[in-house]
Coordinates of C-alpha atoms and ligand atoms in Angstrom, one line a residue:
X1 CA -26.6 -1.8 -8.6
X2 CA -24.9 -2.1 -5.2
X3 CA -24.9 0.8 -2.7
X4 CA -21.5 1.6 -3.0
X5 CA -21.5 1.5 -7.0
X6 CA -24.4 3.7 -6.8
X7 CA -22.8 6.2 -4.7
X8 CA -19.7 6.1 -6.8
X9 CA -21.9 6.9 -9.8
X10 CA -23.2 10.0 -8.0
X11 CA -19.8 11.1 -7.1
X12 CA -18.6 10.7 -10.6
X13 CA -21.4 12.7 -11.9
X14 CA -20.3 15.5 -9.8
X15 CA -16.3 15.4 -10.1
X16 CA -16.3 14.7 -14.0
X17 CA -17.4 18.2 -14.8
X18 CA -14.5 19.6 -12.7
X19 CA -11.9 17.6 -14.7
X20 CA -13.5 18.4 -18.0
X21 CA -13.5 22.0 -17.3
X22 CA -9.8 22.1 -16.2
X23 CA -9.1 20.2 -19.5
X24 CA -11.4 22.5 -21.9
X25 CA -10.8 25.7 -20.5
X26 CA -7.3 25.7 -18.6
X27 CA -5.2 22.9 -20.3
X28 CA -2.3 25.4 -21.2
X29 CA -2.0 26.7 -17.4
X30 CA 1.5 26.0 -16.2
X31 CA 1.7 24.1 -13.1
X32 CA 5.2 23.3 -12.7
X33 CA 8.7 23.7 -14.2
X34 CA 11.1 20.6 -14.7
X35 CA 14.9 20.8 -14.3
X36 CA 17.5 18.4 -15.8
X37 CA 18.1 16.9 -12.1
X38 CA 14.6 15.8 -12.0
X39 CA 14.6 14.2 -15.4
X40 CA 17.5 12.2 -14.7
X41 CA 16.7 12.0 -11.1
X42 CA 13.7 9.7 -11.2
X43 CA 11.2 12.4 -12.1
X44 CA 11.5 13.5 -8.2
X45 CA 8.9 16.1 -7.3
X46 CA 7.6 16.7 -10.8
X47 CA 3.9 17.5 -10.2
X48 CA 2.4 15.4 -13.1
X49 CA -0.2 13.2 -11.5
X50 CA -3.6 13.8 -10.2
X51 CA -5.5 11.8 -7.5
X52 CA -8.2 12.8 -4.8
X53 CA -7.7 9.5 -3.0
X54 CA -4.9 10.8 -0.8
X55 CA -2.3 13.3 -0.6
X56 CA 1.1 13.4 0.8
X57 CA 2.2 16.5 2.6
X58 CA 6.1 16.5 3.1
X59 CA 5.8 17.7 6.7
X60 CA 2.2 16.2 7.9
X61 CA 2.4 12.8 6.2
X62 CA -0.5 11.3 4.2
X63 CA -4.1 12.4 4.3
X64 CA -6.6 9.9 3.1
X65 CA -9.7 11.8 1.3
X66 CA -8.7 14.8 3.4
X67 CA -8.5 13.0 6.9
X68 CA -5.0 12.4 8.7
X69 CA -4.5 8.8 10.1
X70 CA -5.6 9.6 13.6
X71 CA -8.7 11.3 12.1
X72 CA -9.3 8.0 10.1
X73 CA -9.0 5.8 13.1
X74 CA -11.4 7.9 15.2
X75 CA -14.0 8.9 12.5
X76 CA -14.7 5.7 10.4
X77 CA -16.9 3.0 11.7
X78 CA -15.6 0.2 14.0
X79 CA -17.6 -3.2 14.7
X80 CA -18.6 -3.5 18.2
X81 CA -15.6 -4.2 20.4
X82 CA -13.0 -3.4 17.9
X83 CA -10.3 -0.9 18.1
X84 CA -9.6 -0.4 14.4
X85 CA -12.1 0.7 11.6
X86 CA -13.2 -2.1 9.4
X87 CA -11.2 -2.4 6.0
X88 CA -14.7 -2.6 4.1
X89 CA -15.7 0.7 5.6
X90 CA -12.4 2.3 4.8
X91 CA -12.5 1.1 1.4
X92 CA -16.0 2.8 0.9
X93 CA -14.4 5.8 2.2
X94 CA -11.4 5.9 -0.2
X95 CA -13.6 5.1 -3.1
X96 CA -16.3 7.7 -2.5
X97 CA -14.8 10.2 -0.1
X98 CA -17.6 9.7 2.4
X99 CA -17.6 8.2 5.8
X100 CA -20.0 5.2 5.4
X101 CA -22.9 4.4 7.8
X102 CA -23.0 0.9 9.5
X103 CA -25.5 0.0 6.9
X104 CA -23.4 0.9 4.1
X105 CA -20.2 -0.9 5.8
X106 CA -22.4 -4.2 5.9
X107 CA -23.2 -4.0 2.4
X108 CA -19.8 -3.7 1.4
X109 CA -19.0 -6.8 3.4
X110 CA -21.8 -8.9 1.9
X111 CA -20.4 -7.6 -1.4
X112 CA -17.0 -8.7 -0.6
X113 CA -18.4 -12.1 0.7
X114 CA -20.3 -12.8 -2.4
X115 CA -17.3 -12.4 -4.5
X116 CA -14.8 -14.1 -2.3
X117 CA -14.6 -17.7 -3.9
X118 CA -11.2 -18.3 -5.1
X119 CA -11.1 -20.5 -8.3
X120 CA -9.2 -23.6 -7.8
X121 CA -7.0 -23.0 -10.7
X122 CA -5.3 -20.1 -8.4
X123 CA -4.7 -22.8 -5.9
X124 CA -3.4 -25.1 -8.3
X125 CA -1.1 -22.6 -9.8
X126 CA 0.4 -21.6 -6.3
X127 CA 0.9 -25.3 -5.4
X128 CA 2.9 -25.9 -8.8
X129 CA 5.0 -23.3 -8.2
X130 CA 8.8 -24.0 -7.1
X131 CA 8.9 -24.4 -3.2
X132 CA 11.5 -21.6 -3.1
X133 CA 9.5 -18.9 -5.0
X134 CA 9.2 -15.6 -3.4
X135 CA 5.8 -15.0 -1.8
X136 CA 5.5 -11.7 -3.7
X137 CA 5.9 -13.8 -7.1
X138 CA 3.1 -16.2 -6.1
X139 CA 0.9 -13.4 -5.2
X140 CA 1.4 -11.7 -8.4
X141 CA 1.0 -14.5 -10.4
X142 CA -2.1 -15.8 -8.6
X143 CA -3.6 -12.3 -9.4
X144 CA -2.4 -12.3 -13.0
X145 CA -4.1 -15.8 -13.5
X146 CA -7.3 -14.3 -12.8
X147 CA -7.4 -11.9 -15.7
X148 CA -9.1 -14.4 -17.9
X149 CA -12.3 -13.9 -16.1
X150 CA -12.2 -9.9 -16.2
X151 CA -15.5 -8.5 -17.0
X152 CA -14.0 -5.6 -18.5
X153 CA -12.2 -7.3 -21.1
X154 CA -15.3 -9.1 -22.0
X155 CA -17.3 -5.9 -22.3
X156 CA -14.5 -4.1 -23.9
X157 CA -14.6 -6.7 -26.7
X158 CA -18.6 -6.2 -26.9
X159 CA -17.9 -2.6 -27.5
X160 CA -19.0 -0.8 -24.5
X161 CA -18.8 3.0 -24.3
X162 CA -15.8 4.6 -22.8
X163 CA -18.1 6.6 -20.4
X164 CA -18.9 3.3 -18.6
X165 CA -15.7 1.7 -18.4
X166 CA -15.3 2.5 -14.9
X167 CA -18.2 0.2 -14.0
X168 CA -16.3 -2.9 -15.1
X169 CA -13.3 -2.0 -13.3
X170 CA -15.4 -1.5 -10.4
X171 CA -16.7 -5.0 -10.8
X172 CA -13.2 -6.6 -11.4
X173 CA -11.7 -4.6 -8.4
X174 CA -14.4 -5.7 -6.2
X175 CA -13.7 -9.4 -7.5
X176 CA -10.4 -9.2 -6.9
X177 CA -10.2 -7.5 -3.6
X178 CA -12.6 -9.8 -2.0
X179 CA -10.1 -12.8 -2.9
X180 CA -6.9 -11.1 -1.6
X181 CA -7.1 -12.3 2.1
X182 CA -7.7 -15.9 1.2
X183 CA -5.0 -16.0 -1.7
X184 CA -2.5 -14.4 0.7
X185 CA -3.2 -16.6 3.8
X186 CA -3.2 -19.8 1.4
X187 CA 0.6 -18.8 0.2
X188 CA 1.6 -18.3 3.7
X189 CA 0.1 -21.6 5.0
X190 CA 1.3 -23.4 1.8
X191 CA 5.1 -22.1 2.3
X192 CA 5.4 -21.9 5.8
X193 CA 2.8 -23.9 7.5
X194 CA 3.4 -27.3 5.7
X195 CA 0.3 -26.5 3.4
X196 CA -2.0 -26.9 6.5
X197 CA -4.7 -24.3 5.1
X198 CA -7.5 -22.9 7.1
X199 CA -10.5 -22.3 5.0
X200 CA -12.4 -18.8 5.3
X201 CA -15.0 -17.9 7.7
X202 CA -17.7 -15.8 5.8
X203 CA -18.9 -14.5 9.2
X204 CA -15.7 -12.6 9.6
X205 CA -14.8 -9.1 8.4
X206 CA -12.0 -8.7 5.8
X207 CA -9.4 -8.1 8.7
X208 CA -10.5 -10.9 10.7
X209 CA -11.0 -13.3 8.1
X210 CA -7.4 -12.8 7.1
X211 CA -6.1 -13.3 10.8
X212 CA -8.3 -16.3 10.9
X213 CA -6.8 -17.8 7.8
X214 CA -3.4 -17.1 8.8
X215 CA -4.1 -19.0 11.9
X216 CA -3.3 -16.1 14.3
X217 CA -5.4 -15.3 17.1
X218 CA -6.7 -11.8 18.7
X219 CA -5.5 -9.2 18.3
X220 CA -4.0 -10.0 14.9
X221 CA -7.4 -9.1 13.3
X222 CA -6.6 -5.4 14.6
X223 CA -3.1 -5.6 13.4
X224 CA -4.6 -6.7 9.9
X225 CA -7.0 -3.8 9.5
X226 CA -4.4 -1.4 10.7
X227 CA -1.9 -2.7 8.3
X228 CA -3.9 -2.8 5.4
X229 CA -5.3 0.8 6.3
X230 CA -2.0 2.4 6.6
X231 CA -0.5 1.1 3.5
X232 CA -3.6 1.5 1.5
X233 CA -2.1 4.6 -0.3
X234 CA 0.5 7.2 -0.5
X235 CA -0.6 9.4 -3.2
X236 CA 0.2 8.5 -6.9
X237 CA 3.8 8.8 -7.5
X238 CA 5.3 6.1 -5.4
X239 CA 6.2 3.0 -7.7
X240 CA 3.3 0.7 -6.7
X241 CA 0.5 3.3 -7.4
X242 CA 2.2 4.6 -10.4
X243 CA 2.6 1.2 -11.9
X244 CA -0.8 0.3 -11.4
X245 CA -2.0 3.5 -12.9
X246 CA 0.3 3.3 -15.8
X247 CA -0.7 -0.2 -16.7
X248 CA -4.3 0.4 -16.4
X249 CA -4.0 3.4 -18.6
X250 CA -3.5 1.2 -21.3
X251 CA -6.7 -0.3 -20.5
X252 CA -5.2 -3.5 -19.4
X253 CA -7.6 -4.9 -16.9
X254 CA -7.2 -4.6 -13.0
X255 CA -5.8 -8.2 -12.9
X256 CA -2.7 -7.0 -15.0
X257 CA -2.5 -3.6 -13.1
X258 CA -2.6 -5.0 -9.6
X259 CA -0.1 -7.7 -10.6
X260 CA 2.3 -5.4 -12.0
X261 CA 1.7 -3.1 -9.1
X262 CA 3.1 -5.7 -6.8
X263 CA 5.9 -6.3 -8.9
X264 CA 6.9 -2.7 -8.3
X265 CA 6.3 -3.3 -4.6
X266 CA 8.4 -6.3 -4.5
X267 CA 11.8 -4.2 -5.1
X268 CA 14.1 -3.4 -1.9
X269 CA 14.0 0.3 -2.6
X270 CA 10.0 0.0 -2.0
X271 CA 7.9 -2.6 -0.3
X272 CA 10.8 -5.0 0.6
X273 CA 12.3 -2.5 2.9
X274 CA 10.3 -3.7 5.9
X275 CA 11.9 -7.0 5.4
X276 CA 15.4 -5.4 5.5
X277 CA 14.5 -3.6 8.5
X278 CA 13.9 -6.9 10.5
X279 CA 17.1 -8.4 9.1
X280 CA 19.1 -5.7 10.3
X281 CA 17.5 -5.5 13.8
X282 CA 18.2 -9.1 14.2
X283 CA 21.7 -8.9 13.1
X284 CA 22.1 -6.4 15.8
X285 CA 20.1 -8.5 18.4
X286 CA 22.7 -11.5 17.4
X287 CA 25.7 -9.4 17.9
X288 CA 24.1 -8.3 21.5
X289 CA 23.3 -11.9 22.5
X290 CA 19.6 -10.9 22.6
X291 CA 20.2 -8.1 25.2
X292 CA 18.9 -4.5 24.6
X293 CA 21.7 -2.3 23.8
X294 CA 22.6 0.9 25.8
X295 CA 22.1 4.3 24.0
X296 CA 26.0 4.3 23.4
X297 CA 26.2 0.5 22.0
X298 CA 23.2 1.3 19.7
X299 CA 24.7 4.4 18.1
X300 CA 28.0 2.4 17.6
X301 CA 26.0 -0.2 15.5
X302 CA 24.4 2.9 13.5
X303 CA 27.8 4.5 12.8
X304 CA 29.2 0.9 11.9
X305 CA 26.3 0.4 9.3
X306 CA 26.6 4.1 8.0
X307 CA 30.1 3.4 7.0
X308 CA 29.0 1.2 4.1
X309 CA 25.2 1.8 3.9
X310 CA 22.1 3.2 5.3
X311 CA 19.8 2.3 8.2
X312 CA 16.9 0.5 6.7
X313 CA 13.3 2.2 7.5
X314 CA 14.8 5.7 7.7
X315 CA 14.3 8.5 5.1
X316 CA 11.7 8.9 2.4
X317 CA 11.6 10.5 -1.0
X318 CA 8.8 13.0 -0.1
X319 CA 8.3 12.9 3.5
X320 CA 10.4 15.5 5.7
X321 CA 9.3 14.3 9.0
X322 CA 8.5 11.0 10.9
X323 CA 6.0 9.1 8.9
X324 CA 2.6 9.2 10.7
X325 CA 2.1 5.5 9.6
X326 CA 5.2 4.8 11.8
X327 CA 3.6 6.7 14.6
X328 CA 0.5 4.8 14.3
X329 CA 2.1 1.4 14.6
X330 CA 4.3 2.9 17.3
X331 CA 1.3 3.7 19.4
X332 CA 0.0 0.1 18.7
X333 CA 3.1 -1.2 20.1
X334 CA 3.2 0.8 23.0
X335 CA -0.5 -0.7 23.7
X336 CA 0.1 -4.0 23.2
X337 CA 3.7 -5.1 23.0
X338 CA 5.6 -2.2 25.1
X339 CA 7.8 -4.9 26.7
X340 CA 8.9 -6.7 23.5
X341 CA 12.7 -6.5 23.2
X342 CA 12.5 -6.1 19.2
X343 CA 10.3 -3.1 20.2
X344 CA 12.8 -1.8 22.4
X345 CA 15.4 -1.8 19.7
X346 CA 13.2 0.1 17.4
X347 CA 12.1 2.5 20.2
X348 CA 16.0 3.2 20.8
X349 CA 16.7 3.6 17.2
X350 CA 14.0 6.1 17.0
X351 CA 16.0 7.9 19.7
X352 CA 19.7 7.7 18.1
X353 CA 19.4 7.5 14.3
X354 CA 17.7 11.0 13.5
X355 CA 20.3 13.1 15.5
X356 CA 23.3 11.0 13.9
X357 CA 21.9 11.3 10.4
X358 CA 21.4 15.2 10.7
X359 CA 24.7 15.4 12.1
X360 CA 26.2 13.7 9.1
X361 CA 24.1 15.8 6.9
X362 CA 23.8 13.1 4.4
X363 CA 20.1 12.4 4.6
X364 CA 17.4 14.8 3.4
X365 CA 15.1 13.1 5.7
X366 CA 16.4 11.5 8.9
X367 CA 13.2 10.4 10.4
X368 CA 11.6 6.8 10.3
X369 CA 9.2 5.8 7.7
X370 CA 6.4 3.0 7.8
X371 CA 8.6 0.3 7.2
X372 CA 10.9 0.9 10.7
X373 CA 7.9 -0.4 12.5
X374 CA 5.7 -2.8 10.6
X375 CA 7.9 -5.8 10.8
X376 CA 8.2 -5.8 14.4
X377 CA 4.4 -6.2 14.9
X378 CA 4.3 -9.0 12.5
X379 CA 7.3 -10.7 14.2
X380 CA 5.7 -10.4 17.5
X381 CA 2.6 -12.1 16.5
X382 CA 4.3 -15.0 14.9
X383 CA 4.8 -14.0 11.4
X384 CA 8.3 -14.6 11.3
X385 CA 9.0 -15.2 7.8
X386 CA 10.5 -11.7 6.7
X387 CA 9.6 -12.3 2.9
X388 CA 6.1 -12.3 3.7
X389 CA 5.9 -8.9 4.7
X390 CA 5.4 -7.3 1.5
X391 CA 2.5 -9.4 0.5
X392 CA 0.7 -7.7 3.4
X393 CA 1.8 -4.4 2.2
X394 CA 0.5 -5.5 -1.1
X395 CA -3.2 -6.3 0.0
X396 CA -3.4 -3.0 1.6
X397 CA -1.9 -1.2 -1.4
X398 CA -4.4 -2.7 -3.7
X399 CA -7.2 -0.9 -2.0
X400 CA -5.8 2.5 -2.8
X401 CA -4.7 1.5 -6.4
X402 CA -8.0 -0.1 -7.2
X403 CA -9.5 2.9 -6.1
X404 CA -7.4 5.3 -8.3
X405 CA -7.8 3.1 -11.4
X406 CA -11.6 3.1 -11.0
X407 CA -11.5 6.8 -10.8
X408 CA -9.0 7.2 -13.8
X409 CA -11.4 5.2 -15.9
X410 CA -14.4 7.4 -14.6
X411 CA -12.9 10.6 -15.2
X412 CA -11.6 9.4 -18.8
X413 CA -7.9 9.7 -18.0
X414 CA -5.9 8.8 -21.3
X415 CA -3.0 6.4 -21.8
X416 CA 0.0 7.7 -19.8
X417 CA 2.8 8.7 -22.5
X418 CA 5.6 11.3 -21.3
X419 CA 8.2 12.4 -23.6
X420 CA 11.7 11.4 -23.4
X421 CA 15.0 13.3 -25.0
X422 CA 18.4 12.1 -25.7
X423 CA 21.5 12.7 -23.5
X424 CA 22.7 15.1 -26.3
X425 CA 19.4 17.1 -26.2
X426 CA 20.0 17.6 -22.6
X427 CA 23.5 18.8 -23.0
X428 CA 22.2 21.1 -25.4
X429 CA 19.6 22.6 -23.0
X430 CA 22.4 22.6 -20.1
X431 CA 25.3 24.3 -22.1
X432 CA 24.2 25.1 -25.8
X433 CA 25.3 23.3 -29.1
X434 CA 29.1 22.1 -29.1
Ligands
MLT501 C1 4.9 4.2 -0.2 O1 3.9 3.8 0.9 O2 4.5 4.0 -1.3 C2 6.1 4.6 0.3 O3 6.2 5.2 1.6 C3 6.9 5.0 -0.9 C4 6.6 6.3 -1.6 O4 5.7 7.1 -1.0 O5 7.2 7.0 -2.3

């Protein structure tokens, strides 16, 4: 058994009794009340999911396994000369809650390496898809096509015990995650670089290998690491995480679950928002003839947009302050691209949008979220195809959702099945029988 799997097994033995005790002795203890607004309104804020992988505080933002983003960047191991922690070490941390040693990180690197060969049929499927397919459709289809090799499916049919399901979800997750950088970079080069594919370099870590296969030089490897870490998890209620969890709760394998996760992420109200931010910024840039607007000019663009819509990248269902993922990327921009025109636009927006949204009183959260900053960095390093940005989000999110799914199986969570009511039933609750 690999070091990571062994560590996970130890952790599961400690954690499982906690869940069992809650279920056995405290199952009837009330946690929350639910109102009609929440039932009709997308189950907003209903406390009905459990995860220890991350927690989103509305005012503080995300904590991964108890650590804030600056703490993650500071405490997790970095390879010599690197600015960002390795994705491999971060995944170890997400899965186990422990900060790995360099040796433990190296073991994960080796594990990913040994599982990274993408089957030829995946490339053939991608090549046979219509040239105008969305990269998210291609990414999702590629992942789905690999479900035929799911170890969990094989073992399930052989009748393995429920208590060890997690082991096969772990194997499938490792097999899948190891292949994501190559599949995503293949889609990118196939679609936008005339199919000029760059083979992987097994000596490189997850982030650097991705940058290499994208054909983008340093410090894009740092961008990749930062991006995958920042987008990995945002507790369980967001559409992508919840979809992955829900699908896997039916014991659909990890390939089904992660493909479904991506399909949810592909919506404009979720992961596609980063694409919309860049489209909006470029619209303004075109009107300005490439010049950086004054504060007054930018305010006018914002007012104009607000007459008919929203400012993309601003607001969040849970957050009530600036997204720390935005701040982390902003710091990166201040260090690496402080004079970039597009970054100056973003910076100006950060100054003018929140007061306007506050003054209009429409937005519950007038602050920028992760999407307001991420596309700018990609654009700067030459990834100018907006529609690809969500694929990058998807690679990161798969790290968190795989961790959650493995834990859900380990803790024996059942199939998810909330109860629905009819409108008449809600009316009866609201104003009694007519
Ligand atoms: C996410 O990272 O999933 C988004 O910020 C959306 C959310 O948390 O609801």
